[in-house]
Coordinates of C-alpha atoms in Angstrom, one line a residue:
M188 CA 75.0 132.4 214.5
K189 CA 72.6 135.3 214.8
Q190 CA 75.1 137.6 213.1
I191 CA 75.6 135.2 210.3
R192 CA 71.8 135.0 209.7
I193 CA 71.6 138.8 209.6
L194 CA 74.4 139.0 207.1
L195 CA 72.9 136.3 204.9
F196 CA 69.5 138.1 205.0
L197 CA 71.2 141.4 204.0
S198 CA 73.0 139.7 201.1
I199 CA 69.8 138.2 199.8
L200 CA 68.0 141.5 200.2
V201 CA 70.7 143.4 198.2
L202 CA 70.7 140.7 195.4
S203 CA 66.8 140.8 195.3
C204 CA 66.9 144.6 194.9
K205 CA 69.4 144.4 192.1
Q206 CA 67.3 141.8 190.3
Q207 CA 64.0 143.5 190.8
A208 CA 65.1 147.0 189.7
P209 CA 62.5 148.2 187.2
K210 CA 63.5 148.5 183.5
L211 CA 64.2 152.1 182.4
P212 CA 62.3 153.5 179.4
A213 CA 63.8 152.3 176.2
I214 CA 65.7 154.6 173.9
V215 CA 65.4 153.4 170.3
P216 CA 68.4 153.4 168.0
D217 CA 68.7 155.7 165.1
I218 CA 70.2 152.9 162.9
I219 CA 70.3 149.2 163.1
T220 CA 73.0 147.6 161.0
E221 CA 72.8 144.8 158.5
K222 CA 73.3 141.5 160.2
T223 CA 76.6 139.5 160.3
P224 CA 76.6 135.7 159.8
N225 CA 77.6 134.6 163.3
D226 CA 77.9 136.6 166.5
T227 CA 78.6 140.3 166.8
D228 CA 80.8 141.4 169.6
D229 CA 82.7 144.8 169.6
P230 CA 82.5 148.0 167.5
A231 CA 85.3 150.5 166.8
I232 CA 84.5 153.9 165.1
W233 CA 86.9 155.5 162.7
I234 CA 86.3 159.2 161.9
H235 CA 87.1 160.2 158.3
P236 CA 89.6 163.1 158.5
E237 CA 88.1 165.1 155.5
D238 CA 84.4 164.2 155.5
A239 CA 82.9 162.9 158.8
S240 CA 79.8 161.6 156.9
K241 CA 82.1 159.0 155.4
S242 CA 83.2 157.6 158.7
I243 CA 83.2 153.9 159.2
V244 CA 82.1 151.7 162.1
F245 CA 83.9 148.4 162.3
G246 CA 82.4 145.5 164.1
T247 CA 83.7 142.0 164.9
D248 CA 81.8 138.9 164.0
K249 CA 83.0 136.3 166.5
E250 CA 83.4 132.7 165.1
T251 CA 85.9 130.5 163.4
N252 CA 84.8 131.8 160.1
G253 CA 84.5 135.3 161.4
G254 CA 85.5 138.7 160.2
V255 CA 85.7 142.4 161.0
Y256 CA 82.8 144.1 159.1
A257 CA 82.8 147.7 158.0
F258 CA 79.6 149.6 158.2
D259 CA 78.7 153.0 156.8
L260 CA 76.6 155.4 158.9
N261 CA 73.4 154.0 157.5
G262 CA 74.4 150.6 158.9
K263 CA 75.1 149.0 155.5
I264 CA 78.1 146.6 155.2
I265 CA 80.9 148.0 153.1
R266 CA 82.2 144.8 151.6
E267 CA 85.5 146.1 150.2
K268 CA 86.5 147.5 153.6
S269 CA 85.6 144.4 155.6
I270 CA 88.2 141.8 156.6
M271 CA 87.1 138.2 156.1
D272 CA 88.3 134.7 157.2
I273 CA 89.5 135.7 160.7
Q274 CA 89.5 132.9 163.2
R275 CA 87.2 134.2 166.0
P276 CA 87.9 137.9 166.1
N277 CA 86.9 139.3 169.5
N278 CA 87.5 143.0 170.2
A279 CA 88.7 145.8 168.0
D280 CA 90.0 149.4 168.4
V281 CA 91.2 152.2 166.1
E282 CA 93.9 154.8 166.5
Y283 CA 95.2 157.7 164.4
G284 CA 98.6 158.6 163.1
F285 CA 100.8 155.5 163.5
Q286 CA 104.2 156.5 162.2
L287 CA 105.4 154.0 159.5
N288 CA 108.5 156.1 158.8
D289 CA 109.7 159.7 159.1
S290 CA 107.3 160.9 156.4
V291 CA 104.3 158.5 156.4
A292 CA 101.7 158.0 159.1
V293 CA 98.5 155.9 158.8
D294 CA 95.4 155.3 160.8
I295 CA 95.1 151.8 162.1
I296 CA 92.7 149.1 163.3
A297 CA 93.8 146.4 165.7
F298 CA 91.8 143.3 166.7
T299 CA 92.3 140.0 168.5
E300 CA 92.2 136.7 166.7
R301 CA 91.5 134.3 169.5
E302 CA 92.0 130.9 167.8
K303 CA 95.4 131.9 166.4
Q304 CA 96.4 133.5 169.7
Q305 CA 97.5 136.7 168.1
I306 CA 96.6 140.3 167.3
R307 CA 96.1 141.7 163.8
L308 CA 96.9 145.2 162.5
F309 CA 95.5 146.9 159.4
S310 CA 95.7 150.4 157.9
V311 CA 92.5 152.4 157.6
P312 CA 90.7 153.1 155.3
D313 CA 92.7 151.2 152.6
M314 CA 92.6 148.1 154.8
K315 CA 96.1 146.8 154.1
P316 CA 97.6 144.3 156.5
L317 CA 100.6 145.7 158.4
D318 CA 101.4 142.7 160.6
G319 CA 102.8 140.0 158.2
G320 CA 99.9 137.8 159.2
G321 CA 99.7 138.6 162.9
F322 CA 101.6 139.2 166.1
P323 CA 101.6 136.3 168.5
V324 CA 100.8 137.4 172.1
F325 CA 101.2 135.8 175.6
E326 CA 104.0 133.7 174.1
D327 CA 105.6 133.1 177.5
E328 CA 102.5 131.4 178.9
P329 CA 102.9 127.6 179.0
N330 CA 99.1 127.1 179.4
A331 CA 97.5 127.3 175.9
E332 CA 94.2 128.5 177.5
Q333 CA 96.0 131.5 178.9
R334 CA 97.0 132.6 175.4
L335 CA 93.4 132.9 174.0
T336 CA 93.1 136.6 173.2
M337 CA 89.9 138.6 173.9
G338 CA 90.1 142.3 174.6
I339 CA 92.3 145.0 173.0
S340 CA 92.7 148.7 173.2
L341 CA 95.2 151.1 171.5
Y342 CA 97.1 153.8 173.4
K343 CA 99.0 156.7 171.7
S344 CA 101.5 157.9 174.3
L345 CA 101.2 161.3 175.8
K346 CA 105.0 161.5 176.2
D347 CA 106.3 160.7 172.7
S348 CA 103.3 159.5 170.5
S349 CA 104.5 155.9 170.7
M350 CA 101.7 153.4 169.8
Y351 CA 100.8 150.5 172.2
A352 CA 98.3 147.7 172.1
I353 CA 96.9 146.6 175.5
V354 CA 95.7 143.0 175.2
G355 CA 93.5 140.8 177.4
R356 CA 92.7 137.1 177.3
K357 CA 90.0 134.6 178.1
I358 CA 91.9 133.3 181.2
G359 CA 94.8 134.9 183.1
P360 CA 96.5 135.4 186.5
S361 CA 95.9 138.3 188.7
G362 CA 98.7 140.9 188.4
S363 CA 99.5 140.1 184.8
Y364 CA 96.2 139.5 183.1
L365 CA 96.9 142.2 180.6
Y366 CA 100.0 142.5 178.4
Q367 CA 101.0 145.8 176.8
Y368 CA 102.9 145.7 173.5
K369 CA 104.7 148.6 171.8
L370 CA 104.1 148.7 168.1
E371 CA 107.3 149.6 166.3
S372 CA 108.1 150.3 162.6
D373 CA 111.5 150.2 161.0
S374 CA 113.1 149.2 157.7
T375 CA 112.3 145.6 158.3
G376 CA 108.6 146.1 159.0
I377 CA 106.3 146.4 162.0
S378 CA 106.7 144.5 165.2
A379 CA 104.9 144.2 168.6
R380 CA 107.3 144.3 171.6
L381 CA 106.1 143.3 175.0
V382 CA 106.9 146.1 177.5
R383 CA 104.5 145.5 180.4
K384 CA 102.4 143.0 182.3
F385 CA 99.7 144.3 184.7
G386 CA 96.1 144.1 185.8
S387 CA 94.6 142.6 189.0
F388 CA 91.8 140.0 188.6
T389 CA 89.4 138.6 191.1
G390 CA 89.3 135.2 189.3
G391 CA 85.5 135.1 189.3
K392 CA 84.7 135.5 185.6
E393 CA 87.0 137.2 183.0
I394 CA 88.4 140.4 181.7
E395 CA 87.3 141.3 178.1
A396 CA 86.4 145.0 177.8
I397 CA 89.4 147.4 177.7
A398 CA 89.3 151.1 176.9
V399 CA 92.0 153.8 176.9
D400 CA 91.6 157.5 177.6
N401 CA 94.5 158.8 175.5
E402 CA 94.2 162.4 176.6
L403 CA 94.1 161.7 180.3
G404 CA 96.5 158.8 180.1
F405 CA 94.3 156.1 181.8
V406 CA 93.3 152.6 180.8
Y407 CA 90.0 151.1 182.1
Y408 CA 88.9 147.4 182.0
S409 CA 86.0 145.4 183.2
D410 CA 86.8 142.8 185.8
E411 CA 83.4 141.3 185.0
G412 CA 82.4 140.1 188.4
E413 CA 83.8 142.9 190.5
C414 CA 84.2 146.4 189.1
V415 CA 85.6 148.7 186.5
K416 CA 89.4 149.0 187.2
K417 CA 91.6 152.0 186.3
Y418 CA 95.4 152.1 185.7
Y419 CA 97.9 154.4 184.1
A420 CA 98.2 153.7 180.4
E421 CA 101.8 154.9 180.2
P422 CA 104.1 151.9 181.0
S423 CA 106.6 154.1 182.9
M424 CA 103.9 155.3 185.3
G425 CA 103.8 151.9 187.1
N426 CA 101.2 149.2 187.8
E427 CA 99.3 150.7 190.7
E428 CA 95.5 150.2 190.6
L429 CA 94.1 153.7 190.7
A430 CA 90.4 152.9 191.1
C431 CA 87.9 150.1 191.3
F432 CA 84.4 151.4 190.9
G433 CA 80.7 150.7 190.0
G434 CA 80.5 147.0 190.8
E435 CA 77.5 147.3 193.0
L436 CA 75.5 148.9 190.2
F437 CA 75.6 145.9 187.8
L438 CA 73.3 143.0 187.8
E439 CA 75.9 140.4 186.7
D440 CA 78.6 140.9 184.1
I441 CA 80.3 144.3 183.7
E442 CA 81.1 144.4 179.9
G443 CA 81.8 146.9 177.2
I444 CA 83.4 150.3 178.0
A445 CA 83.2 153.5 175.8
I446 CA 84.8 156.9 176.8
A447 CA 83.0 160.0 175.6
K448 CA 85.7 162.7 175.7
Y449 CA 85.1 166.5 175.9
P450 CA 87.6 169.4 176.5
N451 CA 89.2 170.0 179.9
G452 CA 88.8 166.4 181.0
E453 CA 85.0 166.5 180.9
G454 CA 83.1 163.5 179.6
Y455 CA 81.6 160.2 180.4
I456 CA 82.5 156.5 180.8
I457 CA 79.7 154.3 179.5
V458 CA 79.7 150.7 180.6
S459 CA 77.4 147.8 179.6
D460 CA 75.3 146.2 182.3
Q461 CA 74.9 143.2 180.2
Q462 CA 72.2 141.0 181.8
R463 CA 70.1 144.0 182.8
G464 CA 70.2 145.3 179.2
Q465 CA 71.2 148.8 180.3
F466 CA 74.3 151.0 180.4
N467 CA 75.8 152.7 183.5
I468 CA 77.3 156.2 182.9
F469 CA 80.1 157.5 185.1
S470 CA 82.0 160.8 185.2
R471 CA 85.2 160.9 183.2
K472 CA 86.7 163.3 185.8
D473 CA 86.1 161.4 189.0
N474 CA 84.4 158.1 188.0
S475 CA 81.3 158.8 190.1
F476 CA 78.0 157.3 188.9
I477 CA 75.7 159.7 187.0
K478 CA 72.8 157.6 185.7
A479 CA 71.8 154.5 183.8
V480 CA 70.1 154.3 180.4
N481 CA 68.2 151.6 178.6
L482 CA 69.3 151.6 174.9
S483 CA 67.0 148.6 174.0
T484 CA 70.0 146.3 173.2
T485 CA 70.2 142.7 174.4
E486 CA 73.2 141.2 176.1
T487 CA 75.6 143.9 174.9
D488 CA 79.3 143.0 174.9
G489 CA 81.2 145.8 173.2
C490 CA 80.5 149.5 172.6
D491 CA 82.3 152.6 171.3
V492 CA 81.6 156.3 171.1
V493 CA 82.9 159.5 169.4
T494 CA 81.8 163.0 170.3
V495 CA 82.4 164.5 166.9
P496 CA 79.4 165.5 164.7
L497 CA 79.2 163.1 161.8
N498 CA 76.1 163.9 159.8
H499 CA 72.4 164.8 160.2
T500 CA 71.6 161.6 161.9
F501 CA 74.5 161.9 164.4
P502 CA 74.9 165.7 165.0
N503 CA 76.1 165.2 168.6
G504 CA 78.4 162.2 167.9
L505 CA 77.8 158.5 167.7
F506 CA 77.4 155.7 170.2
A507 CA 77.6 152.2 168.8
A508 CA 76.7 149.0 170.7
M509 CA 76.6 145.4 169.9
N510 CA 73.2 143.7 170.0
D511 CA 72.6 140.0 170.5
A512 CA 70.8 139.6 167.2
K513 CA 73.9 139.6 164.9
D514 CA 73.8 143.4 164.5
F515 CA 74.9 146.7 166.0
Y516 CA 72.8 149.7 167.2
F517 CA 73.8 153.3 166.4
Y518 CA 72.5 156.3 168.4
D519 CA 73.0 160.0 168.2
L520 CA 75.1 160.6 171.3
G521 CA 72.7 163.3 172.4
K522 CA 70.0 160.7 173.0
V523 CA 72.2 158.6 175.1
L524 CA 73.5 161.5 177.3
D525 CA 70.3 163.5 177.1
L526 CA 72.1 166.5 175.7
D527 CA 69.0 168.1 174.0

């Protein structure tokens, strides 16, 4: 009984320390975007190949009458590049050089459409649909709740440049919470073929945030109540869990993940500590904790980052984060990582 009392006391003490940790000094955003109608969730940054100042930040607006909004680097909505009338879009990701045929490759954006239990695929920047209206996912699940899509990340294979979509859902079983689809193009069009099921889950909350490190070949996801988990992104490498890190550093939900990539495997994994209103930054090389930052956002779900200089406002790259006021915050990456 005495041992139980001691363990209970220590648990309460640890929880109290987490809750009472002082708020870090706030870093103000360089740009706050125009507001969307409903509920922002997840950004995805596309770098213009010829003029980085014309790059686009896409952001989901999560509701039945939702959409994927395109923003310029001043935070203004680009109406002609936005995709409307999407039934609860959740997460989005972009990738470069999807091979349509032997001579044509396009950049793409993929996002989940939860209420239709599918993923969508469009070309960027012309915003043409490539999916015939959508690719159904989790089709073998008899339980409709386990087909409600949430997270998505794209992976371009290190082995043969094949393109994959790794998709998560609102509810799912441990061991096969995530499905990985190979995006294939032939004379009949584009298809999404299931090639893998993986991903352990504690069952406490949910898995939403997914991010892929193409260059190193890893996929990370937030098991919201436990830790950030790490697997191989290449299907042939197997389903072994490689790491489970950072859980003790978060107040409650572990949310959005962004990977800042630098040469020689250097870089950072930036993860939203949602209820604390901060971000925890980990080493890309060994996943060790580096520091936490307060970016003045509230209840951040999704985030994204690029390390390429874009313009005078973002000379060190761009970090974009969802804010719980129907908008997104943009920061020069130097402010986030304290590069100056």
